[in-house]
PDB file of N, CA and C in Angstrom:
ATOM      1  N   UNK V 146      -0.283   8.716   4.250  1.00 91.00           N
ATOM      2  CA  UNK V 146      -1.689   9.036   4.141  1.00 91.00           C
ATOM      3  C   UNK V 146      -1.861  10.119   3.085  1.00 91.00           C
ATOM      4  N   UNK V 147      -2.846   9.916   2.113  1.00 94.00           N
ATOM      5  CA  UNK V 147      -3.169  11.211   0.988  1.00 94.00           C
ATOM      6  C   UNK V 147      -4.778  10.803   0.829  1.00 94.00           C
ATOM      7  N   UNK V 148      -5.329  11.976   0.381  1.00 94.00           N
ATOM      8  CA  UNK V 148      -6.845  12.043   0.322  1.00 94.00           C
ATOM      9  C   UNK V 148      -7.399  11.294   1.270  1.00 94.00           C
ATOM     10  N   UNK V 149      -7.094  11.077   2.025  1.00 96.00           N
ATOM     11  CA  UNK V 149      -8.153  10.277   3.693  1.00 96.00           C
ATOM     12  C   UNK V 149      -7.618   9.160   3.729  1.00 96.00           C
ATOM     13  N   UNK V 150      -6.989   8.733   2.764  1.00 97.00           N
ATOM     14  CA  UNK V 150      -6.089   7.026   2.571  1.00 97.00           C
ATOM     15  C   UNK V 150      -5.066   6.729   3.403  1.00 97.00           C
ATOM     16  N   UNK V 151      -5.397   5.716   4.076  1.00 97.00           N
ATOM     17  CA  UNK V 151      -4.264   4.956   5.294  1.00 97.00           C
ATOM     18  C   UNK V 151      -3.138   4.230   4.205  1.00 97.00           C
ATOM     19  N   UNK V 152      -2.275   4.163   4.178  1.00 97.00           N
ATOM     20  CA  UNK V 152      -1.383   3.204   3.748  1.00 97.00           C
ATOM     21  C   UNK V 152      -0.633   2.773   4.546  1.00 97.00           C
ATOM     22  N   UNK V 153      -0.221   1.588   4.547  1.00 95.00           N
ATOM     23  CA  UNK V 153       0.715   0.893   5.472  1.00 95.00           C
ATOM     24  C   UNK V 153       0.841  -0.754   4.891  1.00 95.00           C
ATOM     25  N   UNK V 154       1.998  -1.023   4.944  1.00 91.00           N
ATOM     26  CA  UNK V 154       2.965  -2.201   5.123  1.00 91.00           C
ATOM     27  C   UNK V 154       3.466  -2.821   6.719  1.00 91.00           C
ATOM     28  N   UNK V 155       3.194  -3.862   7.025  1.00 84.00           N
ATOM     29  CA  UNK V 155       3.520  -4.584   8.409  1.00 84.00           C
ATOM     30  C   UNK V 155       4.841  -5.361   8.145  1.00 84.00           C
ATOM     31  N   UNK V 156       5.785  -5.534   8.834  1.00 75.00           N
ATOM     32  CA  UNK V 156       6.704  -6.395   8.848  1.00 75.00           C
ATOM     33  C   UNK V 156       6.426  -7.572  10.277  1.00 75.00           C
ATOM     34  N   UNK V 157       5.550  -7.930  10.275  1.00 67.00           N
ATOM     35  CA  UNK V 157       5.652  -8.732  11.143  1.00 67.00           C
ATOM     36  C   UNK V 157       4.749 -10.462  10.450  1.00 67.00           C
ATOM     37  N   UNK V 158       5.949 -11.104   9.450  1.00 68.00           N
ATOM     38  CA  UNK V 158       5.306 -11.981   9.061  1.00 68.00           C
ATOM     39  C   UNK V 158       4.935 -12.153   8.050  1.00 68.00           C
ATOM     40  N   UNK V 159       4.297 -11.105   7.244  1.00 61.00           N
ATOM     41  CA  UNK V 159       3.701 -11.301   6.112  1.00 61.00           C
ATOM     42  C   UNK V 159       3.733 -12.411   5.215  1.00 61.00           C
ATOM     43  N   UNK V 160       2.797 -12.372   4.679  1.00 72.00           N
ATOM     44  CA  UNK V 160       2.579 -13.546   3.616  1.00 72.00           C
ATOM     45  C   UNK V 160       3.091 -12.621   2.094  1.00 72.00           C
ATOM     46  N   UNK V 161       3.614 -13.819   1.182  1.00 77.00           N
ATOM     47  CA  UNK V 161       3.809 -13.377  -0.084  1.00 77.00           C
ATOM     48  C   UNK V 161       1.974 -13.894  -0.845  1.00 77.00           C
ATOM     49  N   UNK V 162       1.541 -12.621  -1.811  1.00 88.00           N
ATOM     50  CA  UNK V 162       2.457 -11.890  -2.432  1.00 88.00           C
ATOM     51  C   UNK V 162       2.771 -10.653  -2.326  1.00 88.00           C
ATOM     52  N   UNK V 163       3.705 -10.160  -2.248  1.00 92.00           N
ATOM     53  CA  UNK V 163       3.911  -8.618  -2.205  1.00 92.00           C
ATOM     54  C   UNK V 163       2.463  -8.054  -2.149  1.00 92.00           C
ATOM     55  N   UNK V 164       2.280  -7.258  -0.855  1.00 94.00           N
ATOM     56  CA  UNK V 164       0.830  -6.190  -0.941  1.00 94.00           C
ATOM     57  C   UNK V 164       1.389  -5.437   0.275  1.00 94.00           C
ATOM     58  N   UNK V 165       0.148  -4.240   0.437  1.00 95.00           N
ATOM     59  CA  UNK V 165      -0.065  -3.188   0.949  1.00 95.00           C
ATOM     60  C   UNK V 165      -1.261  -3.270   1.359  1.00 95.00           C
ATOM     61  N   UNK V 166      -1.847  -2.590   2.906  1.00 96.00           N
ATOM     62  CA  UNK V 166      -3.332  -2.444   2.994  1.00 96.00           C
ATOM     63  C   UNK V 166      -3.316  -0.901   2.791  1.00 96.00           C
ATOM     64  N   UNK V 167      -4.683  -0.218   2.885  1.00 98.00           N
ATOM     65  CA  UNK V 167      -5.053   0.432   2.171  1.00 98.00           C
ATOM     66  C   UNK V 167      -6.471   0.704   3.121  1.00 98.00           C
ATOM     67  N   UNK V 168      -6.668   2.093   3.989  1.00 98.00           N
ATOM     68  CA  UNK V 168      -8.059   1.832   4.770  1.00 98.00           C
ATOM     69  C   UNK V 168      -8.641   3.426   3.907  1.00 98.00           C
ATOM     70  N   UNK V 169      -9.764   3.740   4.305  1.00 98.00           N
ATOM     71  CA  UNK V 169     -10.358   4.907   3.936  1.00 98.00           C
ATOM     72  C   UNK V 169     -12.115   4.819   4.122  1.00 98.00           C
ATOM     73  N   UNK V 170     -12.164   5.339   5.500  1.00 97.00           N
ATOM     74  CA  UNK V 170     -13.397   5.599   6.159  1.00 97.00           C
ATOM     75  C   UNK V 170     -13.521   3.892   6.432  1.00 97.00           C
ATOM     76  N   UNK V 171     -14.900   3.615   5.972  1.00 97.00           N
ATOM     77  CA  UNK V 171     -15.244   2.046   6.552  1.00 97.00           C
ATOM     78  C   UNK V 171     -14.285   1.183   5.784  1.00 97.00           C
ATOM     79  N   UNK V 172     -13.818   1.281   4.798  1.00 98.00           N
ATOM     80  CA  UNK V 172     -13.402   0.708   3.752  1.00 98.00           C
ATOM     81  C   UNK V 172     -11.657  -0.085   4.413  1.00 98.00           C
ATOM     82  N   UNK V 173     -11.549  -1.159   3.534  1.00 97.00           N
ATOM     83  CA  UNK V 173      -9.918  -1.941   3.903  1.00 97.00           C
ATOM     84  C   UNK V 173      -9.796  -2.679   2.795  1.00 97.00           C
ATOM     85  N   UNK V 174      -9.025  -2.832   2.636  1.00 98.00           N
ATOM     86  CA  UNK V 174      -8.457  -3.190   1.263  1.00 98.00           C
ATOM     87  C   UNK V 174      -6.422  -3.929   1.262  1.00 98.00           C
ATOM     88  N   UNK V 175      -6.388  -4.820   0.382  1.00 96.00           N
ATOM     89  CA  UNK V 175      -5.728  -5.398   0.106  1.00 96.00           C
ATOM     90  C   UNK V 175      -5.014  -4.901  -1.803  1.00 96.00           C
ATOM     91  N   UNK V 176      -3.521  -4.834  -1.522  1.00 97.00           N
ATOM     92  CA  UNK V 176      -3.367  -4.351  -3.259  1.00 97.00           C
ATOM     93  C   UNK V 176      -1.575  -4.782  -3.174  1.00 97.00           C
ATOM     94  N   UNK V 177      -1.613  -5.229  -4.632  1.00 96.00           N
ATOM     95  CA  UNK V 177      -0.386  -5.740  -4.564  1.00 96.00           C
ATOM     96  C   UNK V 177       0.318  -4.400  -4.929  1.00 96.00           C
ATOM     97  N   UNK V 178       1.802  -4.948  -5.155  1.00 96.00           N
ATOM     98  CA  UNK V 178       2.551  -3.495  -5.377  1.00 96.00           C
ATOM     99  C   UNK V 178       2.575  -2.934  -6.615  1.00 96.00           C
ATOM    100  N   UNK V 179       1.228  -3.233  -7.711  1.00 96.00           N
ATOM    101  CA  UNK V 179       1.491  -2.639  -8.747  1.00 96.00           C
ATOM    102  C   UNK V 179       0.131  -1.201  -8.670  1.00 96.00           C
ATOM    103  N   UNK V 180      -0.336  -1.963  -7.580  1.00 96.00           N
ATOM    104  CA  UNK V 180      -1.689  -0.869  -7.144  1.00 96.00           C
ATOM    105  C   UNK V 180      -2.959  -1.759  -7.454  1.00 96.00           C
ATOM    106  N   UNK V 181      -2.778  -3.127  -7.738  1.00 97.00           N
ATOM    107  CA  UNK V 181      -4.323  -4.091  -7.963  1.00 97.00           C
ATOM    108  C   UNK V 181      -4.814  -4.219  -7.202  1.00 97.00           C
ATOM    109  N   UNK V 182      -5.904  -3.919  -6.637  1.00 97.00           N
ATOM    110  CA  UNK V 182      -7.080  -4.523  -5.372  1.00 97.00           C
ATOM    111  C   UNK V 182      -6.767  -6.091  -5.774  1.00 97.00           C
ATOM    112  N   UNK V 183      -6.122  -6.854  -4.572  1.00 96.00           N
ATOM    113  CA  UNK V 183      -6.473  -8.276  -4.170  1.00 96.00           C
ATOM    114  C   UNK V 183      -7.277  -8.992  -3.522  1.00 96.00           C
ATOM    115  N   UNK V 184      -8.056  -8.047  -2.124  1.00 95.00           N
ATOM    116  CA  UNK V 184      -8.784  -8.585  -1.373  1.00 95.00           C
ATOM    117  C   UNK V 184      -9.421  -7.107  -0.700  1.00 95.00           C
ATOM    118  N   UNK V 185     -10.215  -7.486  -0.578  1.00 97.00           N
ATOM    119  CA  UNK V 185     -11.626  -6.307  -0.030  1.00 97.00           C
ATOM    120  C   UNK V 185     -12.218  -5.695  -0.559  1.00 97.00           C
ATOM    121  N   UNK V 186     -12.472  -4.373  -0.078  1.00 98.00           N
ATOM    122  CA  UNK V 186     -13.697  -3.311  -0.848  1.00 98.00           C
ATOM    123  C   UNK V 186     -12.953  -2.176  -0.729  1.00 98.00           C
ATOM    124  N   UNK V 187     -12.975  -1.163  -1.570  1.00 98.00           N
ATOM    125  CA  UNK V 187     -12.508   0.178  -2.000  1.00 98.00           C
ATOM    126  C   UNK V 187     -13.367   1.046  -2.785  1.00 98.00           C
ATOM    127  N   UNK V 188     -13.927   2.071  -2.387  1.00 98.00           N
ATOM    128  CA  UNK V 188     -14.916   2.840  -3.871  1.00 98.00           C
ATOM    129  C   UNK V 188     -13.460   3.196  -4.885  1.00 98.00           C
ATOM    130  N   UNK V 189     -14.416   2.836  -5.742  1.00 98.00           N
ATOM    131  CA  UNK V 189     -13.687   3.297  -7.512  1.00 98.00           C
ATOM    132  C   UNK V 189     -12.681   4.080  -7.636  1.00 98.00           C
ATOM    133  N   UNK V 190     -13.168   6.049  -6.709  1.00 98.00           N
ATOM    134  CA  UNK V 190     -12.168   6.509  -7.346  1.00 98.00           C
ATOM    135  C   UNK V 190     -11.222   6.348  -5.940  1.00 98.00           C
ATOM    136  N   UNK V 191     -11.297   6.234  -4.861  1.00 98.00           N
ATOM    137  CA  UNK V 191     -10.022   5.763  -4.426  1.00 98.00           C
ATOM    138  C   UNK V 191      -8.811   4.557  -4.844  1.00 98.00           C
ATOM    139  N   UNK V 192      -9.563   3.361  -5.597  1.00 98.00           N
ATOM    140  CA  UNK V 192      -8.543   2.632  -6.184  1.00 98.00           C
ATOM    141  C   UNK V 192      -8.055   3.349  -7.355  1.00 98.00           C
ATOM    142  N   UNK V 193      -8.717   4.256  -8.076  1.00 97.00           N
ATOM    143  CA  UNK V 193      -7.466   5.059  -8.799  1.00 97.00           C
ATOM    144  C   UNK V 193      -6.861   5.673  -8.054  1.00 97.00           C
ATOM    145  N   UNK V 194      -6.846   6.508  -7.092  1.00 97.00           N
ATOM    146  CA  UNK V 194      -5.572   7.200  -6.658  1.00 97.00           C
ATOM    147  C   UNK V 194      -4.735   6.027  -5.914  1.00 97.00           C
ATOM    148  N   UNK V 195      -4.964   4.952  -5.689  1.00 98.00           N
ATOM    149  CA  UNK V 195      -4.386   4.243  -4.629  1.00 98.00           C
ATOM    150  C   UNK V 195      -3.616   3.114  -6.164  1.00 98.00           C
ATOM    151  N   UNK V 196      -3.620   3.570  -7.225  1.00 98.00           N
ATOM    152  CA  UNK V 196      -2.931   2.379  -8.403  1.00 98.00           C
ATOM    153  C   UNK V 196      -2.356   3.730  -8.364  1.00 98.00           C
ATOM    154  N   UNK V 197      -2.479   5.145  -8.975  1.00 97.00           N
ATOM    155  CA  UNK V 197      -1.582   5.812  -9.396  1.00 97.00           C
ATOM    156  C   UNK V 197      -0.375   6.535  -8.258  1.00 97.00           C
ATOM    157  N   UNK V 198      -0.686   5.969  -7.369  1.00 98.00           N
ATOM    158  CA  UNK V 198       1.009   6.205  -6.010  1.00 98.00           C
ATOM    159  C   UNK V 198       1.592   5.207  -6.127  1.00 98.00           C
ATOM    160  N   UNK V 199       0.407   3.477  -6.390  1.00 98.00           N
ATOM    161  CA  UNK V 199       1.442   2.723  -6.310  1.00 98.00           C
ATOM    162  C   UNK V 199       2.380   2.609  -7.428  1.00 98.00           C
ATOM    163  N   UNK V 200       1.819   3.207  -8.847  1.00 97.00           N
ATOM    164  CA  UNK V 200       2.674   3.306  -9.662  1.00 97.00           C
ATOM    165  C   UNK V 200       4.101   4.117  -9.882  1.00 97.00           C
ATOM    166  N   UNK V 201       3.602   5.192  -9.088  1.00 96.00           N
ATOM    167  CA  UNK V 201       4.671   5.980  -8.615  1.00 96.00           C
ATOM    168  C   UNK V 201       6.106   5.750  -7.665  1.00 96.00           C
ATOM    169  N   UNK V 202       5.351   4.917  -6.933  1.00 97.00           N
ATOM    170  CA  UNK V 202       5.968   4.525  -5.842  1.00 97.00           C
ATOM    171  C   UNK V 202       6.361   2.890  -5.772  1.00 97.00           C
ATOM    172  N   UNK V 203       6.394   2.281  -6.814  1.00 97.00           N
ATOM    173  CA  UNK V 203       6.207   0.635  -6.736  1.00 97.00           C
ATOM    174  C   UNK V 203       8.420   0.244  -6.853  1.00 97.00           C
ATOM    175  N   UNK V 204       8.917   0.978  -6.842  1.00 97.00           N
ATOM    176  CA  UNK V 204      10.322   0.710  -6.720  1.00 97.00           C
ATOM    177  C   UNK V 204      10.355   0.899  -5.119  1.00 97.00           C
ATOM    178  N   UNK V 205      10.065   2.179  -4.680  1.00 97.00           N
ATOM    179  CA  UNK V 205      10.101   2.275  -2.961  1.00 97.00           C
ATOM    180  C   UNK V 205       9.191   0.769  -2.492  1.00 97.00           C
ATOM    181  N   UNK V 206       8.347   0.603  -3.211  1.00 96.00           N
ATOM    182  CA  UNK V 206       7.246  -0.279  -2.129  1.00 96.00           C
ATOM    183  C   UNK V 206       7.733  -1.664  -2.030  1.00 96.00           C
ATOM    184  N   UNK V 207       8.415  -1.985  -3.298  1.00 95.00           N
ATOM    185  CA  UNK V 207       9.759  -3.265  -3.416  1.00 95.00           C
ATOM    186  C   UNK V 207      10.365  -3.361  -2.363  1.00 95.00           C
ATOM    187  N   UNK V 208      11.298  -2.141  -2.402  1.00 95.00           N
ATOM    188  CA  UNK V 208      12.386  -1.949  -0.953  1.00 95.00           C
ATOM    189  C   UNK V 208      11.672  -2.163   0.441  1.00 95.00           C
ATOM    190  N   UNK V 209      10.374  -1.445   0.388  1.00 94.00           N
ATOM    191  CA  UNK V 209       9.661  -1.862   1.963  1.00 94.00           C
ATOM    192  C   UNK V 209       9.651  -2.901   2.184  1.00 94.00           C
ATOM    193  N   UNK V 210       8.984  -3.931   1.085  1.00 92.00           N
ATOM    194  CA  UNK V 210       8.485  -5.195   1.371  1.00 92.00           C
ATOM    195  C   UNK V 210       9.759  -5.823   1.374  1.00 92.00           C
ATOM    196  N   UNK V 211      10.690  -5.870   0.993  1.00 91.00           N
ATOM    197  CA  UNK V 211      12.104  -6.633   1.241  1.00 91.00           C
ATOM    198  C   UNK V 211      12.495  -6.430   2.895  1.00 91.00           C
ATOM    199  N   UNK V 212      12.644  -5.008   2.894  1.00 91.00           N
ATOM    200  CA  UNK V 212      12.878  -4.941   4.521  1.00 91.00           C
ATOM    201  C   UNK V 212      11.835  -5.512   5.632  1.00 91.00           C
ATOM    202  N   UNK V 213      10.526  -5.333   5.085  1.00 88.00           N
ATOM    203  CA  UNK V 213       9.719  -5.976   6.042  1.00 88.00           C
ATOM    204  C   UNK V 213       9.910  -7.642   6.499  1.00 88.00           C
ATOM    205  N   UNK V 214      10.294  -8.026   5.260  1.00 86.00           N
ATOM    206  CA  UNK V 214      10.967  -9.849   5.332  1.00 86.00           C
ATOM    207  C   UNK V 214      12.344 -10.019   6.058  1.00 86.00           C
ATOM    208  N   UNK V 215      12.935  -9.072   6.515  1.00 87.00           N
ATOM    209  CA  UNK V 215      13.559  -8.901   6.845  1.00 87.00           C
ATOM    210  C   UNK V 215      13.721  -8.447   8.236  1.00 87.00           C
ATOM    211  N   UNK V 216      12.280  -7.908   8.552  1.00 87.00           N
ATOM    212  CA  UNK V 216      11.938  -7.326  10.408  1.00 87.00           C
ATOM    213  C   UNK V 216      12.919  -6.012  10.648  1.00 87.00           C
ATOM    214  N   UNK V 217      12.904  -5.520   9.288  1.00 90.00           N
ATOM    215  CA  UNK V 217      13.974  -4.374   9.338  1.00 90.00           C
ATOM    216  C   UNK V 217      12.948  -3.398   9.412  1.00 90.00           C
ATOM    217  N   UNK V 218      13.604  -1.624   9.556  1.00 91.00           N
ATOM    218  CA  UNK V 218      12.534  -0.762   9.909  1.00 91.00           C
ATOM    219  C   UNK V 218      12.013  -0.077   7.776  1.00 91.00           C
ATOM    220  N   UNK V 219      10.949   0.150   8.268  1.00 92.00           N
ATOM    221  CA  UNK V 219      10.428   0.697   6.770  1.00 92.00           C
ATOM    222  C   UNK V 219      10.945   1.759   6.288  1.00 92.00           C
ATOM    223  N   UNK V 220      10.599   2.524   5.363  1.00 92.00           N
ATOM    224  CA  UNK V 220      10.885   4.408   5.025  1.00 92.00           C
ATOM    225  C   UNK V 220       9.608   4.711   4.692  1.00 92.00           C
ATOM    226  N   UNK V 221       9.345   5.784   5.439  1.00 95.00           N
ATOM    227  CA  UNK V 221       7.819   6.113   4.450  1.00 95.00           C
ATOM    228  C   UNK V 221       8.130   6.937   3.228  1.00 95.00           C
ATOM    229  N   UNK V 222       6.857   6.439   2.473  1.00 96.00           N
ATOM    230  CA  UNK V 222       6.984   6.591   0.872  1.00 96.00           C
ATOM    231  C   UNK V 222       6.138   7.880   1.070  1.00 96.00           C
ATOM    232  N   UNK V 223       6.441   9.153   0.372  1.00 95.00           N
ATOM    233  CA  UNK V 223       5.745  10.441  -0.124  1.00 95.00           C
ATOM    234  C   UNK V 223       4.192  10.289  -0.704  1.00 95.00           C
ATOM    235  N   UNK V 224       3.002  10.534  -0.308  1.00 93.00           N
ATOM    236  CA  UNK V 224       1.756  10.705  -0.230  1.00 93.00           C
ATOM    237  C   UNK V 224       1.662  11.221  -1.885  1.00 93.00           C
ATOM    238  N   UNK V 225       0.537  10.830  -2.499  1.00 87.00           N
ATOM    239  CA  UNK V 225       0.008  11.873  -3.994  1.00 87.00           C
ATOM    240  C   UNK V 225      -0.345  13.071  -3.783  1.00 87.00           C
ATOM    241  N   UNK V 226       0.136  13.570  -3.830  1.00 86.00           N
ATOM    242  CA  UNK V 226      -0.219  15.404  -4.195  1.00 86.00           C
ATOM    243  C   UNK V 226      -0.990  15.945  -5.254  1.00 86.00           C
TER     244      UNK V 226
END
């Protein structure tokens, strides 16, 4: 979680392609692992901070989503500061 932003990855199932949800207040959101909104609603400047972690973070978010296909346990990834 950073600036009010939920992040989370499920291992139970997922569909390809590689994504992340993404909540913040009413808001839910869908984003692949490069930080693209795929599906829902997000205000503006939260999808910038929510592209610039995933950019940061898009080697860790690889490894999640592998383990999640896997029903293995996650690591949490470090919040934007």
């Amino acid at each position: 979680m950073f600036y009010g932003i939920l992040i989370r990855m499920f291992n139970t199932n997922e569909h390809n392609p590689p994504h992340f949800h993404a909540c913040y207040q009413d808001y839910e959101a869908l984003f692949d692992l490069d930080g693209n909104l795929i599906e829902g609603e997000m205000p503006k400047r939260q999808i910038r901070l929510i592209t610039a972690w995933a950019e940061l973070h898009k080697d860790e978010l690889e490894v999640n989503w592998r383990l999640a296909e896997e029903h293995e346990q996650l690591f949490n990834i470090e919040p934007l500061r």
